[in-house]
C-alpha cells in the first residue's frame, strides 16, 4: 500500500491530497513535491483509495480535510472505455462529482485534470476554454461529464485544467512505445492526420504546484495547458527518433489505416493564453520538453 506522508515542520502548513500517484502526472508531482517543503502531501494510489468504490472513497474523506486536492487519477484507457463505460463513468464523472462536493464542503482548493478529448476535433484554430464541447468517445464523454459536474456544484478555488498528448518517463505512453518499436523495426507507419501538442507531464506537474497558492476564484475556472507548438503523431515520432539517435524510417499514414475502437480528434491544439496571462507563465516548446524527457530516460546523453 502506497500512502506517503511528507509532514514537515511548518506551522503554516498546506495539506495537499494527490490522487493517481502511480500515473504519469501523479508520479511527476510526487517527484517535484520535495521542492515544496512547506506543503504536507498525501499521495494515494489505487490500493489506498480505489475510486471505483465510491462508498469506500467517501469513507476515506471522513474526518480528513485537505487544503488542496489534485485529482490526477482517471480512467484513461481510451479504447477500453468503449466497452467499460460504467467504470469509466464512475471514475471520470461520479467520483469527480463527489470530489467537487467534498471540496465545496471543506473549502478545499481543487485542481482537476481534463482533456482535449472533450472537443470534437473539427476546429481549425486552437481551442479556447469556452469553445463548445462535443466529445466523440466514451472516455471524452465521461471526462466531459466530470467537468460539467464540477461546474454545476461550483466549489470555489477550483480549476479544471485540460491538457493533451501527455507523456513522461513513467507508465505507458507514445514516447516509450516509439522508443521500443523504433529499436525493434526498420520502418513504422505513424498517423499524420491527427494534430495536437505533446505535453511533458513534468512541465504540467510543475505548473500545477506553482499555481496552487495563486488560485483564488469564486467559481470554477477552466484552463488549457500543453507544451508550445503543434505536431502530428508523425512529427512527434520523427522527433523522438531524431533526438534519441534511432534510425527507423517513419512513414505517414492516415487515421483510417490504423483503426481503433474509439475515434480520436483530428485537431486538438489547445490555446493556452488564459493560463499564461492569469498566472504569468512561460511554457516550453514541445521539442525542448521532449528532449528533457529523453534525457530523464537516459536516451540522449
Ligand atoms: N495521457 C494523456 O495523453 C492525457 C491527455 C489528456 C488528458 N489527460 C488527463 O490527465 C490526467 C493524468 O493523466 P495520466 O497520463 O497521468 O494518466 P495515467 O498515467 O493513466 O494515470 C491515471 C492514474 O489513475 C489511476 N486510477 C485509475 N483507475 C483508478 C481507480 N479505480 N482507483 C484509483 N486510481 C485509479 C491509475 O492507477 P493505476 O496506475 O493503478 O492504473 C493511474 O495511476 C488524467 O485526468 C487524464 O484524463 C491525459
CSV table of C-alpha atoms and ligand atoms in Angstrom, one decimal:
chain,number,residue,atom,x,y,z
A,1,UNK,CA,0.0,0.0,0.0
A,2,UNK,CA,1.4,3.3,-1.0
A,3,UNK,CA,0.5,6.2,1.2
A,4,UNK,CA,3.2,8.6,1.7
A,5,UNK,CA,3.0,11.4,4.2
A,6,UNK,CA,5.6,14.1,4.0
A,7,UNK,CA,5.0,16.0,7.2
A,8,UNK,CA,7.2,19.0,7.5
A,9,UNK,CA,8.0,21.3,10.4
A,10,UNK,CA,6.0,24.2,9.3
A,11,UNK,CA,3.3,25.9,11.3
A,12,UNK,CA,1.5,27.4,8.3
A,13,UNK,CA,1.2,24.0,6.6
A,14,UNK,CA,-0.7,23.3,3.5
A,15,UNK,CA,-2.2,19.9,3.4
A,16,UNK,CA,-2.4,18.5,-0.2
A,17,UNK,CA,-4.0,15.3,-1.4
A,18,UNK,CA,-2.8,13.9,-4.8
A,19,UNK,CA,-4.7,11.0,-6.3
A,20,UNK,CA,-3.4,8.7,-9.0
A,21,UNK,CA,0.2,8.8,-7.7
A,22,UNK,CA,1.3,5.9,-9.9
A,23,UNK,CA,0.2,7.6,-13.1
A,24,UNK,CA,2.3,9.8,-15.3
A,25,UNK,CA,1.2,13.1,-13.8
A,26,UNK,CA,0.9,11.8,-10.2
A,27,UNK,CA,4.4,10.4,-10.4
A,28,UNK,CA,5.9,13.7,-11.6
A,29,UNK,CA,4.0,15.6,-8.8
A,30,UNK,CA,5.4,13.2,-6.3
A,31,UNK,CA,9.0,13.8,-7.7
A,32,UNK,CA,8.6,17.6,-7.6
A,33,UNK,CA,7.0,17.6,-4.1
A,34,UNK,CA,10.4,17.5,-2.4
A,35,UNK,CA,10.9,21.1,-3.8
A,36,UNK,CA,7.9,22.2,-1.7
A,37,UNK,CA,8.8,21.6,1.9
A,38,UNK,CA,6.1,23.9,3.1
A,39,UNK,CA,3.4,21.5,1.9
A,40,UNK,CA,2.3,18.3,3.5
A,41,UNK,CA,1.4,15.8,0.8
A,42,UNK,CA,-0.8,12.8,1.0
A,43,UNK,CA,-0.3,10.6,-2.1
A,44,UNK,CA,-2.8,7.9,-2.9
A,45,UNK,CA,-2.8,5.1,-5.4
A,46,UNK,CA,-5.5,2.5,-6.3
A,47,UNK,CA,-4.6,0.4,-3.2
A,48,UNK,CA,-5.1,3.3,-0.8
A,49,UNK,CA,-8.1,4.8,-2.5
A,50,UNK,CA,-10.0,2.7,-5.1
A,51,UNK,CA,-12.1,5.3,-6.9
A,52,UNK,CA,-14.3,2.7,-8.4
A,53,UNK,CA,-15.7,2.0,-4.9
A,54,UNK,CA,-17.5,5.3,-4.2
A,55,UNK,CA,-18.7,4.3,-0.8
A,56,UNK,CA,-15.1,3.4,0.4
A,57,UNK,CA,-13.9,6.6,-1.2
A,58,UNK,CA,-16.5,8.7,0.7
A,59,UNK,CA,-15.3,6.9,3.9
A,60,UNK,CA,-11.7,7.8,3.1
A,61,UNK,CA,-12.6,11.5,3.3
A,62,UNK,CA,-14.5,11.2,6.6
A,63,UNK,CA,-12.6,13.1,9.3
A,64,UNK,CA,-10.0,14.3,6.9
A,65,UNK,CA,-9.7,17.8,5.4
A,66,UNK,CA,-7.3,18.9,2.7
A,67,UNK,CA,-6.3,22.5,1.9
A,68,UNK,CA,-5.9,21.4,-1.8
A,69,UNK,CA,-6.8,18.3,-3.8
A,70,UNK,CA,-5.0,17.5,-7.1
A,71,UNK,CA,-7.0,14.9,-9.0
A,72,UNK,CA,-4.5,13.1,-11.3
A,73,UNK,CA,-6.4,9.8,-11.2
A,74,UNK,CA,-8.6,9.0,-14.1
A,75,UNK,CA,-9.8,6.1,-16.3
A,76,UNK,CA,-7.5,6.8,-19.2
A,77,UNK,CA,-7.8,3.7,-21.4
A,78,UNK,CA,-9.4,5.4,-24.3
A,79,UNK,CA,-10.2,2.3,-26.4
A,80,UNK,CA,-11.1,0.1,-23.5
A,81,UNK,CA,-13.6,2.7,-22.2
A,82,UNK,CA,-15.8,1.9,-25.2
A,83,UNK,CA,-16.6,-1.4,-23.6
A,84,UNK,CA,-16.2,-0.3,-19.9
A,85,UNK,CA,-18.4,2.8,-20.0
A,86,UNK,CA,-19.8,2.3,-16.5
A,87,UNK,CA,-16.3,2.0,-14.9
A,88,UNK,CA,-15.0,5.0,-16.9
A,89,UNK,CA,-18.1,7.0,-15.8
A,90,UNK,CA,-17.6,6.1,-12.1
A,91,UNK,CA,-14.0,7.3,-12.1
A,92,UNK,CA,-14.1,10.2,-14.5
A,93,UNK,CA,-17.6,11.6,-13.6
A,94,UNK,CA,-19.2,10.2,-10.4
A,95,UNK,CA,-16.1,10.3,-8.3
A,96,UNK,CA,-15.3,13.8,-9.7
A,97,UNK,CA,-18.7,14.9,-8.7
A,98,UNK,CA,-18.2,13.6,-5.2
A,99,UNK,CA,-14.8,15.3,-5.1
A,100,UNK,CA,-16.4,18.7,-6.0
A,101,UNK,CA,-18.9,18.3,-3.2
A,102,UNK,CA,-16.1,17.5,-0.7
A,103,UNK,CA,-14.1,20.5,-1.9
A,104,UNK,CA,-17.1,22.7,-1.5
A,105,UNK,CA,-18.0,21.3,2.0
A,106,UNK,CA,-14.4,21.6,3.2
A,107,UNK,CA,-13.4,24.8,1.4
A,108,UNK,CA,-10.5,23.0,-0.3
A,109,UNK,CA,-8.8,24.1,-3.5
A,110,UNK,CA,-9.5,21.6,-6.2
A,111,UNK,CA,-7.3,21.1,-9.3
A,112,UNK,CA,-8.9,18.6,-11.6
A,113,UNK,CA,-7.3,17.4,-14.8
A,114,UNK,CA,-9.3,17.1,-18.0
A,115,UNK,CA,-8.6,16.5,-21.7
A,116,UNK,CA,-8.7,17.8,-25.3
A,117,UNK,CA,-11.0,14.8,-26.0
A,118,UNK,CA,-13.9,16.9,-24.7
A,119,UNK,CA,-13.8,18.6,-28.1
A,120,UNK,CA,-14.9,17.1,-31.5
A,121,UNK,CA,-11.6,17.8,-33.1
A,122,UNK,CA,-13.0,19.7,-36.1
A,123,UNK,CA,-11.6,23.1,-35.2
A,124,UNK,CA,-9.1,24.9,-37.5
A,125,UNK,CA,-7.7,27.1,-34.7
A,126,UNK,CA,-6.5,26.2,-31.2
A,127,UNK,CA,-9.4,25.5,-28.8
A,128,UNK,CA,-10.2,28.2,-26.2
A,129,UNK,CA,-11.7,27.3,-22.8
A,130,UNK,CA,-15.3,28.2,-23.7
A,131,UNK,CA,-15.5,26.6,-27.1
A,132,UNK,CA,-18.4,24.2,-27.1
A,133,UNK,CA,-17.6,20.6,-26.1
A,134,UNK,CA,-18.6,17.6,-28.2
A,135,UNK,CA,-16.8,14.5,-27.1
A,136,UNK,CA,-16.6,11.7,-29.6
A,137,UNK,CA,-16.0,8.6,-27.5
A,138,UNK,CA,-16.8,7.2,-24.0
A,139,UNK,CA,-13.6,8.5,-22.4
A,140,UNK,CA,-14.2,12.0,-23.7
A,141,UNK,CA,-17.9,11.9,-22.7
A,142,UNK,CA,-17.1,10.7,-19.1
A,143,UNK,CA,-14.4,13.4,-18.7
A,144,UNK,CA,-16.7,16.0,-20.1
A,145,UNK,CA,-19.4,14.8,-17.6
A,146,UNK,CA,-16.9,15.2,-14.8
A,147,UNK,CA,-16.2,18.8,-15.9
A,148,UNK,CA,-19.9,19.6,-16.0
A,149,UNK,CA,-20.4,18.2,-12.5
A,150,UNK,CA,-17.7,20.4,-11.1
A,151,UNK,CA,-19.2,23.5,-12.9
A,152,UNK,CA,-22.7,22.7,-11.6
A,153,UNK,CA,-21.6,22.0,-8.0
A,154,UNK,CA,-19.4,25.1,-8.2
A,155,UNK,CA,-16.9,24.8,-5.5
A,156,UNK,CA,-14.8,28.0,-5.2
A,157,UNK,CA,-11.0,28.0,-5.7
A,158,UNK,CA,-11.3,25.2,-8.3
A,159,UNK,CA,-9.7,24.9,-11.6
A,160,UNK,CA,-10.3,22.4,-14.4
A,161,UNK,CA,-7.1,22.0,-16.4
A,162,UNK,CA,-7.5,20.5,-19.8
A,163,UNK,CA,-4.3,19.0,-21.3
A,164,UNK,CA,-3.3,16.9,-24.3
A,165,UNK,CA,-0.9,14.1,-25.5
A,166,UNK,CA,0.7,13.5,-22.1
A,167,UNK,CA,4.0,11.6,-21.9
A,168,UNK,CA,6.7,11.1,-19.3
A,169,UNK,CA,9.4,8.7,-18.3
A,170,UNK,CA,6.7,6.7,-16.4
A,171,UNK,CA,3.9,4.4,-17.4
A,172,UNK,CA,2.9,3.7,-21.0
A,173,UNK,CA,2.9,6.5,-23.5
A,174,UNK,CA,3.7,7.3,-27.1
A,175,UNK,CA,7.3,8.3,-26.5
A,176,UNK,CA,8.1,5.0,-24.7
A,177,UNK,CA,6.2,3.0,-27.3
A,178,UNK,CA,8.1,4.7,-30.2
A,179,UNK,CA,11.5,4.1,-28.5
A,180,UNK,CA,10.6,0.4,-28.2
A,181,UNK,CA,9.2,0.0,-31.7
A,182,UNK,CA,12.0,2.1,-33.3
A,183,UNK,CA,14.6,-0.3,-32.0
A,184,UNK,CA,12.6,-3.4,-33.0
A,185,UNK,CA,11.7,-2.4,-36.6
A,186,UNK,CA,13.3,-0.8,-39.6
A,187,UNK,CA,10.3,1.3,-40.5
A,188,UNK,CA,7.0,2.3,-38.9
A,189,UNK,CA,3.7,3.9,-40.2
A,190,UNK,CA,2.6,6.7,-37.9
A,191,UNK,CA,-0.6,8.8,-38.2
A,192,UNK,CA,-0.1,12.3,-39.7
A,193,UNK,CA,-3.7,13.5,-40.0
A,194,UNK,CA,-4.2,13.9,-36.2
A,195,UNK,CA,-2.7,17.2,-35.0
A,196,UNK,CA,-2.2,18.4,-31.4
A,197,UNK,CA,0.5,19.3,-28.9
A,198,UNK,CA,2.5,16.9,-26.8
A,199,UNK,CA,2.7,17.7,-23.1
A,200,UNK,CA,5.6,16.6,-20.8
A,201,UNK,CA,3.9,15.5,-17.6
A,202,UNK,CA,6.8,17.1,-15.6
A,203,UNK,CA,6.0,20.5,-17.0
A,204,UNK,CA,2.4,20.1,-16.2
A,205,UNK,CA,3.2,19.0,-12.7
A,206,UNK,CA,5.5,21.9,-12.2
A,207,UNK,CA,2.8,24.4,-13.3
A,208,UNK,CA,0.2,22.8,-11.0
A,209,UNK,CA,2.4,23.1,-8.0
A,210,UNK,CA,3.4,26.7,-8.9
A,211,UNK,CA,-0.2,28.0,-9.3
A,212,UNK,CA,-1.8,26.3,-6.3
A,213,UNK,CA,-1.1,29.3,-3.9
A,214,UNK,CA,-2.4,31.7,-6.6
A,215,UNK,CA,-5.8,30.1,-7.1
A,216,UNK,CA,-8.4,32.5,-5.9
A,217,UNK,CA,-11.8,32.2,-7.7
A,218,UNK,CA,-15.3,32.3,-6.6
A,219,UNK,CA,-16.5,29.8,-9.2
A,220,UNK,CA,-14.6,27.0,-11.1
A,221,UNK,CA,-12.3,28.2,-13.9
A,222,UNK,CA,-11.4,26.2,-17.0
A,223,UNK,CA,-7.8,26.4,-18.3
A,224,UNK,CA,-5.9,24.8,-21.2
A,225,UNK,CA,-2.3,23.7,-20.8
A,226,UNK,CA,0.0,21.8,-23.1
A,227,UNK,CA,3.6,22.5,-24.3
A,228,UNK,CA,4.0,25.1,-27.0
A,229,UNK,CA,3.8,24.4,-30.7
A,230,UNK,CA,1.9,21.9,-32.9
A,231,UNK,CA,2.7,18.4,-34.3
A,232,UNK,CA,1.2,15.4,-35.8
A,233,UNK,CA,1.9,12.0,-34.3
A,234,UNK,CA,4.2,11.5,-37.4
A,235,UNK,CA,6.2,14.7,-36.5
A,236,UNK,CA,6.3,13.6,-32.8
A,237,UNK,CA,7.7,10.1,-33.8
A,238,UNK,CA,10.2,11.7,-36.2
A,239,UNK,CA,11.4,14.0,-33.3
A,240,UNK,CA,11.7,11.1,-30.9
A,241,UNK,CA,13.9,9.1,-33.2
A,242,UNK,CA,16.0,12.1,-34.3
A,243,UNK,CA,16.6,13.2,-30.7
A,244,UNK,CA,17.4,9.7,-29.4
A,245,UNK,CA,19.6,8.7,-32.4
A,246,UNK,CA,17.3,5.8,-33.6
A,247,UNK,CA,17.5,5.1,-37.3
A,248,UNK,CA,13.9,3.9,-38.0
A,249,UNK,CA,12.1,5.1,-41.1
A,250,UNK,CA,8.8,6.8,-40.3
A,251,UNK,CA,6.1,6.7,-42.9
A,252,UNK,CA,3.0,9.0,-42.7
A,253,UNK,CA,-0.3,7.1,-42.6
A,254,UNK,CA,-4.0,8.2,-42.4
A,255,UNK,CA,-6.2,7.5,-39.4
A,256,UNK,CA,-8.3,5.0,-41.4
A,257,UNK,CA,-5.2,2.9,-41.9
A,258,UNK,CA,-4.9,2.4,-38.1
A,259,UNK,CA,-8.5,1.7,-36.9
A,260,UNK,CA,-9.1,1.8,-33.2
A,261,UNK,CA,-12.3,1.2,-31.1
A,262,UNK,CA,-12.5,4.9,-30.1
A,263,UNK,CA,-12.2,7.6,-32.6
A,264,UNK,CA,-9.6,10.3,-32.0
A,265,UNK,CA,-9.9,14.1,-32.6
A,266,UNK,CA,-8.2,15.2,-35.9
A,267,UNK,CA,-7.3,18.5,-34.3
A,268,UNK,CA,-6.8,19.1,-30.6
A,269,UNK,CA,-4.4,22.0,-30.3
A,270,UNK,CA,-5.2,24.0,-27.1
A,271,UNK,CA,-5.0,27.7,-26.8
A,272,UNK,CA,-3.0,28.5,-23.6
A,273,UNK,CA,-3.3,32.3,-23.5
A,274,UNK,CA,-5.6,32.3,-20.5
A,275,UNK,CA,-3.4,30.2,-18.2
A,276,UNK,CA,-0.3,32.1,-19.4
A,277,UNK,CA,-1.9,35.5,-18.7
A,278,UNK,CA,-3.6,34.7,-15.4
A,279,UNK,CA,-0.6,33.0,-13.8
A,280,UNK,CA,2.2,34.8,-15.7
A,281,UNK,CA,3.6,31.5,-17.2
A,282,UNK,CA,6.2,30.8,-19.9
A,283,UNK,CA,5.6,27.4,-21.5
A,284,UNK,CA,8.4,25.3,-23.1
A,285,UNK,CA,8.3,24.3,-26.8
A,286,UNK,CA,7.3,20.7,-27.2
A,287,UNK,CA,10.6,19.5,-28.8
A,288,UNK,CA,12.6,21.1,-25.9
A,289,UNK,CA,10.5,19.3,-23.4
A,290,UNK,CA,10.7,16.0,-25.3
A,291,UNK,CA,14.5,16.4,-25.1
A,292,UNK,CA,14.2,16.8,-21.3
A,293,UNK,CA,12.1,13.6,-21.1
A,294,UNK,CA,14.5,11.6,-23.3
A,295,UNK,CA,17.3,12.8,-21.0
A,296,UNK,CA,15.3,11.6,-18.0
A,297,UNK,CA,15.0,8.2,-19.8
A,298,UNK,CA,18.8,8.2,-20.4
A,299,UNK,CA,18.2,8.4,-24.2
A,300,UNK,CA,20.1,11.5,-25.3
A,301,UNK,CA,23.0,12.0,-23.0
B,1,LIG,N1,-2.3,10.6,-21.0
B,1,LIG,C1,-2.8,11.5,-21.8
B,1,LIG,O1,-2.4,11.6,-23.0
B,1,LIG,C2,-3.8,12.6,-21.4
B,1,LIG,C3,-4.2,13.5,-22.3
B,1,LIG,C4,-5.2,14.5,-21.9
B,1,LIG,C5,-5.6,14.5,-20.6
B,1,LIG,N2,-5.1,13.5,-19.7
B,1,LIG,C6,-5.6,13.6,-18.3
B,1,LIG,O2,-4.5,13.9,-17.5
B,1,LIG,C7,-4.7,13.2,-16.2
B,1,LIG,C8,-3.5,12.4,-15.9
B,1,LIG,O3,-3.2,11.5,-16.9
B,1,LIG,P1,-2.0,10.5,-16.9
B,1,LIG,O4,-1.5,10.4,-18.2
B,1,LIG,O5,-1.1,10.8,-15.7
B,1,LIG,O6,-2.9,9.2,-16.6
B,1,LIG,P2,-2.4,7.7,-16.2
B,1,LIG,O7,-0.9,7.6,-16.3
B,1,LIG,O8,-3.2,6.7,-16.9
B,1,LIG,O9,-2.7,7.7,-14.6
B,1,LIG,C9,-4.0,7.6,-14.2
B,1,LIG,C10,-4.0,7.1,-12.8
B,1,LIG,O10,-5.3,6.9,-12.3
B,1,LIG,C11,-5.3,5.7,-11.6
B,1,LIG,N3,-6.6,5.1,-11.5
B,1,LIG,C12,-7.3,4.5,-12.5
B,1,LIG,N4,-8.4,3.9,-12.0
B,1,LIG,C13,-8.3,4.0,-10.7
B,1,LIG,C14,-9.1,3.6,-9.6
B,1,LIG,N5,-10.2,2.8,-9.8
B,1,LIG,N6,-8.8,3.9,-8.3
B,1,LIG,C15,-7.7,4.6,-8.1
B,1,LIG,N7,-6.8,5.1,-9.1
B,1,LIG,C16,-7.2,4.8,-10.3
B,1,LIG,C17,-4.3,4.8,-12.3
B,1,LIG,O11,-3.9,3.8,-11.3
B,1,LIG,P3,-3.1,2.5,-11.8
B,1,LIG,O12,-1.7,3.1,-12.0
B,1,LIG,O13,-3.2,1.6,-10.6
B,1,LIG,O14,-3.8,2.0,-13.0
B,1,LIG,C18,-3.2,5.8,-12.6
B,1,LIG,O15,-2.2,5.9,-11.6
B,1,LIG,C19,-6.0,12.4,-16.3
B,1,LIG,O16,-7.1,13.2,-15.8
B,1,LIG,C20,-6.2,12.3,-17.8
B,1,LIG,O17,-7.6,12.1,-18.2
B,1,LIG,C21,-4.2,12.6,-20.1
